[in-house]
């Protein structure tokens, strides 16, 4: 990318789209030197599609139920993403397990946000599992997507305390505030050419990141 040129983001959603909204706002404020070229949902009822349309961003829906297999859906999704020539593809609450058909061509250009302190609690129900385990803290991880579900190299994590009386809902509400901060930040690192996926894992400014990514503190920003 040439200096001063904006990065092109494709954002994939399945639902509410609050992380998408954080990206829309980060692009508008200039915190993220990027434009969202398309928002794609697998779910026609995703309210995030309305957020995108309200921001004047092109939207597409590719309904996974129209395809005979995961691979066929992933191939259609990959074709659509390729049309938009995105520099970076952002999974923002995209609730489909992706196959190599989609993941491999985007190696190093595909990020996800997962609401736990990975490697703890890959998969679903992360907040309830943290509560059931009696954990003192929970959090969120932004990571590169690889073939292992929620198992790609972490880039950055933010932590929140678990407070007595917390429910999965109250904890999720505390965590999502942090998601909205660290996800655009990681994307900006990538757009600025500072973040790479290498054989050693995630690297920032040419240096390998810790196994659980950078521990976000306010001063990182
Ligand atoms: C977030 O909690 C994200 O971590 C998880 O799915 C949720 C999506 O929320 N992967 P939203 O659609 O961005 O509001």
PDB file of N, CA and C in Angstrom, residues 121-130 168:
ATOM      1  N   UNK A 121     -11.008 -21.287  26.596  1.00  0.00           N
ATOM      2  CA  UNK A 121     -12.383 -21.220  26.086  1.00  0.00           C
ATOM      3  C   UNK A 121     -12.524 -20.872  24.602  1.00  0.00           C
ATOM      4  N   UNK A 122     -11.904 -21.641  23.736  1.00  0.00           N
ATOM      5  CA  UNK A 122     -12.292 -21.515  22.323  1.00  0.00           C
ATOM      6  C   UNK A 122     -13.745 -21.981  22.184  1.00  0.00           C
ATOM      7  N   UNK A 123     -14.391 -21.613  21.094  1.00  0.00           N
ATOM      8  CA  UNK A 123     -15.767 -22.059  20.880  1.00  0.00           C
ATOM      9  C   UNK A 123     -16.785 -21.127  21.514  1.00  0.00           C
ATOM     10  N   UNK A 124     -17.922 -21.704  21.917  1.00  0.00           N
ATOM     11  CA  UNK A 124     -19.072 -20.888  22.346  1.00  0.00           C
ATOM     12  C   UNK A 124     -19.178 -20.796  23.871  1.00  0.00           C
ATOM     13  N   UNK A 125     -20.114 -19.985  24.345  1.00  0.00           N
ATOM     14  CA  UNK A 125     -20.457 -19.857  25.780  1.00  0.00           C
ATOM     15  C   UNK A 125     -19.239 -19.470  26.619  1.00  0.00           C
ATOM     16  N   UNK A 126     -18.410 -18.615  26.100  1.00  0.00           N
ATOM     17  CA  UNK A 126     -17.136 -18.328  26.772  1.00  0.00           C
ATOM     18  C   UNK A 126     -17.341 -17.685  28.145  1.00  0.00           C
ATOM     19  N   UNK A 127     -18.292 -16.768  28.235  1.00  0.00           N
ATOM     20  CA  UNK A 127     -18.462 -16.049  29.508  1.00  0.00           C
ATOM     21  C   UNK A 127     -19.001 -16.990  30.584  1.00  0.00           C
ATOM     22  N   UNK A 128     -19.961 -17.819  30.221  1.00  0.00           N
ATOM     23  CA  UNK A 128     -20.501 -18.767  31.204  1.00  0.00           C
ATOM     24  C   UNK A 128     -19.423 -19.745  31.651  1.00  0.00           C
ATOM     25  N   UNK A 129     -18.577 -20.151  30.712  1.00  0.00           N
ATOM     26  CA  UNK A 129     -17.517 -21.103  31.074  1.00  0.00           C
ATOM     27  C   UNK A 129     -16.512 -20.452  32.023  1.00  0.00           C
ATOM     28  N   UNK A 130     -16.206 -19.173  31.816  1.00  0.00           N
ATOM     29  CA  UNK A 130     -15.288 -18.474  32.733  1.00  0.00           C
ATOM     30  C   UNK A 130     -15.917 -18.367  34.122  1.00  0.00           C
ATOM     31  N   UNK A 168     -23.435 -14.211  32.767  1.00  0.00           N
ATOM     32  CA  UNK A 168     -22.803 -14.222  31.439  1.00  0.00           C
ATOM     33  C   UNK A 168     -23.105 -12.910  30.718  1.00  0.00           C
TER      34      UNK A 168
END
